[in-house]
mmCIF file of C-alpha atoms and ligand atoms in Angstrom:
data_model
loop_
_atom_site.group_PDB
_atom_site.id
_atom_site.type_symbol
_atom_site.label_atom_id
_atom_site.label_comp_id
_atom_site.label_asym_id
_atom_site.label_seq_id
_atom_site.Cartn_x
_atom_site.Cartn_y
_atom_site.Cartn_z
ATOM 1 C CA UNK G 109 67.914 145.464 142.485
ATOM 2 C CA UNK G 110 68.019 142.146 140.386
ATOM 3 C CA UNK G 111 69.235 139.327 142.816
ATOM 4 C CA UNK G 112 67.385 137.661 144.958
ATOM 5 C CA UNK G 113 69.057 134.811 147.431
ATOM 6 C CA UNK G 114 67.161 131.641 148.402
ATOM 7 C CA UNK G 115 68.054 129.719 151.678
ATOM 8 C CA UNK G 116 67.034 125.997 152.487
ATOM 9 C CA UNK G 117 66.452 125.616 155.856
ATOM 10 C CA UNK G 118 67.277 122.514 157.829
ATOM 11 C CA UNK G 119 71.121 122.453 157.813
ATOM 12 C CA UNK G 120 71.404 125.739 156.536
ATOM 13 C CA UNK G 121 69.234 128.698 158.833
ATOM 14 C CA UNK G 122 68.908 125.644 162.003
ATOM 15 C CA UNK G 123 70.683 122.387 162.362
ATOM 16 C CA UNK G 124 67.621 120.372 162.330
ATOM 17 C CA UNK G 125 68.922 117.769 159.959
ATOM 18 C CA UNK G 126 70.625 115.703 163.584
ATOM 19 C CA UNK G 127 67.187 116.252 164.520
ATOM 20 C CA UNK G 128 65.374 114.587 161.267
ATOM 21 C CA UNK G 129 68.527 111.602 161.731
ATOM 22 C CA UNK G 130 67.670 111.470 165.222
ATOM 23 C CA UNK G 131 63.740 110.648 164.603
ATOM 24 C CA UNK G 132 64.423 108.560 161.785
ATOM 25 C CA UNK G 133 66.832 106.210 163.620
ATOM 26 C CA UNK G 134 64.396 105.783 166.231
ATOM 27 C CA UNK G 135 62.146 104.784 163.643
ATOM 28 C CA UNK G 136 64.363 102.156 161.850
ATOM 29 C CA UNK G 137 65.543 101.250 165.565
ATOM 30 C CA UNK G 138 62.160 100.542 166.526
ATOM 31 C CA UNK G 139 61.255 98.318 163.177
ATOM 32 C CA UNK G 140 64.867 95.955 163.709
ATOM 33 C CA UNK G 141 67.382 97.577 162.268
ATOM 34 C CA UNK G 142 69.852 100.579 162.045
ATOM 35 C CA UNK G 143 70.733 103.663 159.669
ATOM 36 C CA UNK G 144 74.425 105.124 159.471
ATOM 37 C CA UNK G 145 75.088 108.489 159.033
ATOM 38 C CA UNK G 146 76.614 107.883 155.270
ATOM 39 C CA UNK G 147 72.793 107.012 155.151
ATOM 40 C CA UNK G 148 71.474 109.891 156.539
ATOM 41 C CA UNK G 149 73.065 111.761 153.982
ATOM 42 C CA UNK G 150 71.094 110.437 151.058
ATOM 43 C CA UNK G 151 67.726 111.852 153.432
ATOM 44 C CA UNK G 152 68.980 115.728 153.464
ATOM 45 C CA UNK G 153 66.808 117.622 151.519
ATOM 46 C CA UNK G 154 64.315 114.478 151.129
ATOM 47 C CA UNK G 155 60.558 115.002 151.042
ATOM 48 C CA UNK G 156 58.934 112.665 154.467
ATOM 49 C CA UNK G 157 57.335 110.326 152.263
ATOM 50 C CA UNK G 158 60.650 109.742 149.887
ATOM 51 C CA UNK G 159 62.451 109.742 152.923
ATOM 52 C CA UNK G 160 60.787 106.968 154.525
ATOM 53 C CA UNK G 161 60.250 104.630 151.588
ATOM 54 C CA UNK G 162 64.004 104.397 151.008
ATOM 55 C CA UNK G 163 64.863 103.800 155.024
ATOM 56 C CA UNK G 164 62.222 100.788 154.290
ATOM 57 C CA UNK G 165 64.213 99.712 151.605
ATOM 58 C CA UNK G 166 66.957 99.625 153.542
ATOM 59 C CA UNK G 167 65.733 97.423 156.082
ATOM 60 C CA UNK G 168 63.622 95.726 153.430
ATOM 61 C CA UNK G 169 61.220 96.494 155.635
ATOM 62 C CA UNK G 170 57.586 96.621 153.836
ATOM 63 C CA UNK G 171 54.416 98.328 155.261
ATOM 64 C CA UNK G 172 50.846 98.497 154.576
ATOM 65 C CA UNK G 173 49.553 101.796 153.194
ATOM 66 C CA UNK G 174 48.151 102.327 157.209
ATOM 67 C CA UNK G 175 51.239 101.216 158.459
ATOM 68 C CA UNK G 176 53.496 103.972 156.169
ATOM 69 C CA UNK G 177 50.986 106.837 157.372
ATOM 70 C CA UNK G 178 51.243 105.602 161.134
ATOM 71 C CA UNK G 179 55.203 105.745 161.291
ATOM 72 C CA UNK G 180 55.227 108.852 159.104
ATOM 73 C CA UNK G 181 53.179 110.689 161.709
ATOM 74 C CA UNK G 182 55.398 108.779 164.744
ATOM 75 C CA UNK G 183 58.469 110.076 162.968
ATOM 76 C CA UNK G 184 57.103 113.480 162.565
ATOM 77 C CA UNK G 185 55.843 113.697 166.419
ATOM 78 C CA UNK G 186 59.297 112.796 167.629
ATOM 79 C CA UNK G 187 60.585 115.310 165.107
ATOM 80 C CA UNK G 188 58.625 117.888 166.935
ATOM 81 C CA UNK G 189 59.201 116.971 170.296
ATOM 82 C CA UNK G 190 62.956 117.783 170.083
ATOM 83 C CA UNK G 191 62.785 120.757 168.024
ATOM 84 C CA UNK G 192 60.125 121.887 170.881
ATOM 85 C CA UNK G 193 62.223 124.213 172.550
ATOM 86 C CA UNK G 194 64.150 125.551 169.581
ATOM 87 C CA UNK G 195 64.657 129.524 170.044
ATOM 88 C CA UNK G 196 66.133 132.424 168.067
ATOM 89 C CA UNK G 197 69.493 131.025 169.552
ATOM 90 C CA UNK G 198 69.729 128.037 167.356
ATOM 91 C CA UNK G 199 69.920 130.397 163.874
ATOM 92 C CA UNK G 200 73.277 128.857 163.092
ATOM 93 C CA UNK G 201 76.413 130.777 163.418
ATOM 94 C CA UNK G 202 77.475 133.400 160.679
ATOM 95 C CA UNK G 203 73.411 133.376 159.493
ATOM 96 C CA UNK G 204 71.804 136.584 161.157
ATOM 97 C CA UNK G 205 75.195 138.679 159.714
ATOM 98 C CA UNK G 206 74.032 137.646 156.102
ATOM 99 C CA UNK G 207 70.611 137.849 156.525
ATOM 100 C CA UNK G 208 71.274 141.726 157.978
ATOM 101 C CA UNK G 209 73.455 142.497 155.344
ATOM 102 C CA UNK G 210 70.458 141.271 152.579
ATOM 103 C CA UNK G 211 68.083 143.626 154.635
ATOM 104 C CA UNK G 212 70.180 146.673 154.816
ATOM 105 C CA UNK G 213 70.730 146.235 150.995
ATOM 106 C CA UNK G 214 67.483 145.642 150.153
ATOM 107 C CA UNK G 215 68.170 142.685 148.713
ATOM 108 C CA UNK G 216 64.780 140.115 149.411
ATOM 109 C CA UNK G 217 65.321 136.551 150.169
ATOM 110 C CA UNK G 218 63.108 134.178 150.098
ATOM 111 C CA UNK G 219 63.101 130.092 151.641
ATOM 112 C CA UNK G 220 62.752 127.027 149.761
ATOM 113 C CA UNK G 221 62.506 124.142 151.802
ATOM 114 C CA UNK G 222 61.455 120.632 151.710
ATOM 115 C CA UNK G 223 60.024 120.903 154.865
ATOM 116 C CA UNK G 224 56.175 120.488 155.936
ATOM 117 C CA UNK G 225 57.068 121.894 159.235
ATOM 118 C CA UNK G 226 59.934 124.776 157.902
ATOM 119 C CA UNK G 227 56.863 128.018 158.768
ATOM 120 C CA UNK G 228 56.646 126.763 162.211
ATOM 121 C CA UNK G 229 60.488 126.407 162.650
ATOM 122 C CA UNK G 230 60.724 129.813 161.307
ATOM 123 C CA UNK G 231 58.154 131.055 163.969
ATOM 124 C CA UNK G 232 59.891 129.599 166.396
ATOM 125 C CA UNK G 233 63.570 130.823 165.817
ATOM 126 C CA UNK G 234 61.836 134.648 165.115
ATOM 127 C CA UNK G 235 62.804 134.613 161.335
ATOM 128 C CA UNK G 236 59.269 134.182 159.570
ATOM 129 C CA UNK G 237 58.541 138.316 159.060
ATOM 130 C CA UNK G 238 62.233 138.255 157.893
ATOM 131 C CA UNK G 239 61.129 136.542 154.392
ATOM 132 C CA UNK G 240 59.951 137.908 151.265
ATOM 133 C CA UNK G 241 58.536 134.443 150.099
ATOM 134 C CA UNK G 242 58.050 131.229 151.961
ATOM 135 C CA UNK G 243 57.951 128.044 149.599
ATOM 136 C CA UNK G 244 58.045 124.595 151.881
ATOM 137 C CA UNK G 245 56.763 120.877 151.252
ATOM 138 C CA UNK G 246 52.879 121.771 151.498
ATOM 139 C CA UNK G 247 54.015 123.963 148.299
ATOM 140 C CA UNK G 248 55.136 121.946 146.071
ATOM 141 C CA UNK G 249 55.019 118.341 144.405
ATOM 142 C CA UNK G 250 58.211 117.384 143.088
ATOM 143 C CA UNK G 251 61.291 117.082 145.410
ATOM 144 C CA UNK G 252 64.612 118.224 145.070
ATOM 145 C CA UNK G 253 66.533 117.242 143.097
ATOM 146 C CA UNK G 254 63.477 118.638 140.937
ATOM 147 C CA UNK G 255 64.117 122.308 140.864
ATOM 148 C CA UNK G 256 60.535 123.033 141.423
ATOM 149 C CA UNK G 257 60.841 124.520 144.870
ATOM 150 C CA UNK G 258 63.337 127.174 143.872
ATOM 151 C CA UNK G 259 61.522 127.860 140.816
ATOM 152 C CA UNK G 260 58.119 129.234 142.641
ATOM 153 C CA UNK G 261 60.419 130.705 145.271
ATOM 154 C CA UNK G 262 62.159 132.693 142.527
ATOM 155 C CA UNK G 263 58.683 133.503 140.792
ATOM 156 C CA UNK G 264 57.243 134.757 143.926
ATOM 157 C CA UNK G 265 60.466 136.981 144.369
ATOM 158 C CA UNK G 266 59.957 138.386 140.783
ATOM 159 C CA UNK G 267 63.163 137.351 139.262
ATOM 160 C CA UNK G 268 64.769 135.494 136.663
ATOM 161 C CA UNK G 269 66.080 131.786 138.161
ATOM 162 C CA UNK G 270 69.607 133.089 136.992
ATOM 163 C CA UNK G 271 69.735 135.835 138.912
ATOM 164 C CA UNK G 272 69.077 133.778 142.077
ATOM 165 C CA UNK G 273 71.518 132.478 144.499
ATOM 166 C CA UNK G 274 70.705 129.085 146.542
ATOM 167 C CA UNK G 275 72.347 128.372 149.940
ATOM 168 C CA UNK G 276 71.583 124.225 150.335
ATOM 169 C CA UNK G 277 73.350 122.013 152.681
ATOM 170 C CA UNK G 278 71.972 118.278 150.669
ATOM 171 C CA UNK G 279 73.455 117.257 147.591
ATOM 172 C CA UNK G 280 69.810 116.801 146.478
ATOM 173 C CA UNK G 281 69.268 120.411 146.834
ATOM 174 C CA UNK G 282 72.606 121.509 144.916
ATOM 175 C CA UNK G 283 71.094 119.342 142.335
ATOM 176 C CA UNK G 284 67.721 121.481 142.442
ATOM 177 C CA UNK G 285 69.699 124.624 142.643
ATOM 178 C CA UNK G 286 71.870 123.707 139.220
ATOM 179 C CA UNK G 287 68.853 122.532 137.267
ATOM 180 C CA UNK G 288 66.908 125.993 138.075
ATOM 181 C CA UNK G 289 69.868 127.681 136.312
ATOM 182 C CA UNK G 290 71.103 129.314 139.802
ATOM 183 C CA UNK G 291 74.360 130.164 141.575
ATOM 184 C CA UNK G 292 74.421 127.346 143.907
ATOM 185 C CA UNK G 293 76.544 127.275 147.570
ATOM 186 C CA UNK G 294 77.288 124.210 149.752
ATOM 187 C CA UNK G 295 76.969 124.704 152.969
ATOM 188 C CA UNK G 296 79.001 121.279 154.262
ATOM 189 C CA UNK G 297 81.344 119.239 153.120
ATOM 190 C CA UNK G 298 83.288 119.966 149.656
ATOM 191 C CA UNK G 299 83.499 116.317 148.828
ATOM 192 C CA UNK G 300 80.117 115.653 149.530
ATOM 193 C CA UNK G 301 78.906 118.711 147.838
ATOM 194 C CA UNK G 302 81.340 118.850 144.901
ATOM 195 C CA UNK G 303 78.466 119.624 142.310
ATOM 196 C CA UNK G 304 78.077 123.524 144.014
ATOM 197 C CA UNK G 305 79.270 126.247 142.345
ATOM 198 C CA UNK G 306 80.822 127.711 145.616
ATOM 199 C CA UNK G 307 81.323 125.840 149.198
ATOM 200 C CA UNK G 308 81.901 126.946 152.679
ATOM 201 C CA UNK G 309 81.621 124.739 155.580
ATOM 202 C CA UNK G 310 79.630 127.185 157.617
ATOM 203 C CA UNK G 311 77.998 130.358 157.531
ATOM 204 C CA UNK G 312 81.207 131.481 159.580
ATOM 205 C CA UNK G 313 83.578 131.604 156.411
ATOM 206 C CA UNK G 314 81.686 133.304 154.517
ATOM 207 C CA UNK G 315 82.807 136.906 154.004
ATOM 208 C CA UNK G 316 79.969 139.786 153.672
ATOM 209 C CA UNK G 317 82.333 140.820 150.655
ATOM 210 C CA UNK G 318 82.113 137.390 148.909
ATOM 211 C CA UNK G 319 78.625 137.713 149.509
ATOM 212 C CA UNK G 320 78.154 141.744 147.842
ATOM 213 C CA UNK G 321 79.931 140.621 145.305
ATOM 214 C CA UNK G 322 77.630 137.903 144.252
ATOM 215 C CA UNK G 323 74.491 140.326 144.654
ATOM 216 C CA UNK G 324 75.947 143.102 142.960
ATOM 217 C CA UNK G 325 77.216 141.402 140.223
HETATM 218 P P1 LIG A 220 59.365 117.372 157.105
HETATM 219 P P2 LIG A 220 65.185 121.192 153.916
HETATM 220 C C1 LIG A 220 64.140 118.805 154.485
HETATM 221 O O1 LIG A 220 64.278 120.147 154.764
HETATM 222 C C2 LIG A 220 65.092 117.972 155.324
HETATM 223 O O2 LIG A 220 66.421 118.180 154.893
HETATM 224 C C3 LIG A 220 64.766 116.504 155.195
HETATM 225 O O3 LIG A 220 65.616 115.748 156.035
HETATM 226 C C4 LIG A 220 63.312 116.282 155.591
HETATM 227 O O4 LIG A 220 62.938 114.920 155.455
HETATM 228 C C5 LIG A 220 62.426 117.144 154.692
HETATM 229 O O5 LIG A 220 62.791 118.501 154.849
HETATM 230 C C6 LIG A 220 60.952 116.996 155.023
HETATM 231 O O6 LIG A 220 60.743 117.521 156.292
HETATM 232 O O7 LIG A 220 59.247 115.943 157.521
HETATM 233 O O8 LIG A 220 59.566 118.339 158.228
HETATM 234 O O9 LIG A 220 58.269 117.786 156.156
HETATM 235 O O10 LIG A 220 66.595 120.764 154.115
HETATM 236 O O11 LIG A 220 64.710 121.126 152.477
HETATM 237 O O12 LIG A 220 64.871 122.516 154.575
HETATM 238 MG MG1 LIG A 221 68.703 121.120 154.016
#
């Protein structure tokens, strides 16, 4: 076979992006000031350190280089203390049907995520076994919108970035998805995420047939 499908994770497999707002507003809550949601938008898909400096811009908050680290690993503590007792029950709706349907085919998928913490979150929700290649935040350097995470994940699937097909829910991630030359679907909002090449605002609408016909194409 000569597809292979990529899958970001927070927002897409789990909804751990509340989770990320939720720890991040405690963060800014706790230094003075407040972050909106249209806010939290511009984080999705955001590396922890590029996440952080630009909540500090908005609060024009500055820190010392001790300072950054310490609410970096605050943010990240709280951040794992509510995804503590996340289960195989919080795979989002409409996900497992896909991912079966990619297994019966034999088609491999593989995850490219921003996250530091995405191989313990698989762990945790029973998916980890499930994928061919792992690529996460301790794998690469440059963040989306720098396709280099999908890159290495298509690499370690053995196929050409064209033949690939990204599932993101962050704009930032559509953006990485495009620039690797791949078939890129929003998984959200179609205004927000009016740069993919195919949107659905959850796993639910998506038909197994839309889904052959992109793999067996
Ligand atoms: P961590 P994804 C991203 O994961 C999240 O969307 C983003 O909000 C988060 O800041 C980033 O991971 C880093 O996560 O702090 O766990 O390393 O959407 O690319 O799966
Ligand atoms: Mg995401």
């Amino acid at each position: 076979n000569s597809k292979g499908v990529i899958f970001d994770l927070d927002g897409v497999i789990v909804d751990t992006a509340r989770y990320h707002y939720l720890a991040w507003r405690k963060l800014a809550n706790d230094l003075g000031f407040d972050i909106t949601e249209t806010q939290n938008e511009e984080l999705k898909g955001v590396s922890r350190v590029a996440s952080l400096e630009k909540i500090l811009g908005w609060g024009n908050v500055s820190l010392s280089q001790d300072e950054f680290m310490e609410q970096m690993a605050i943010k990240n503590d709280n951040y794992l203390s509510y995804i503590s007792t996340m289960t195989a029950k919080d795979i989002l709706p409409g996900v497992s049907k896909v991912l079966d349907f990619l297994t019966e085919n034999e088609i491999p998928f593989a995850l490219g995520s921003a996250s530091k913490n995405a191989r313990g979150i698989l762990e945790k929700i029973n998916l980890y076994h499930r994928f061919s290649a792992i690529v996460d935040g301790n794998n690469v350097s440059k963040a989306k919108p720098n396709p280099e995470v999908f890159l290495i994940a298509a690499k370690e699937l053995e196929m050409a970035p064209s033949n690939c097909i990204v599932f993101e829910d962050s704009v930032a991630g559509v953006q990485a998805a495009n620039a690797a030359n791949m078939v890129s679907i929003g998984i959200g909002e179609k205004s927000v995420l009016n740069e993919a090449d195919h949107v659905f605002s959850d796993f639910t609408k998506i038909e197994i047939e839309f889904i052959k016909n992109l793999v067996t194409r």
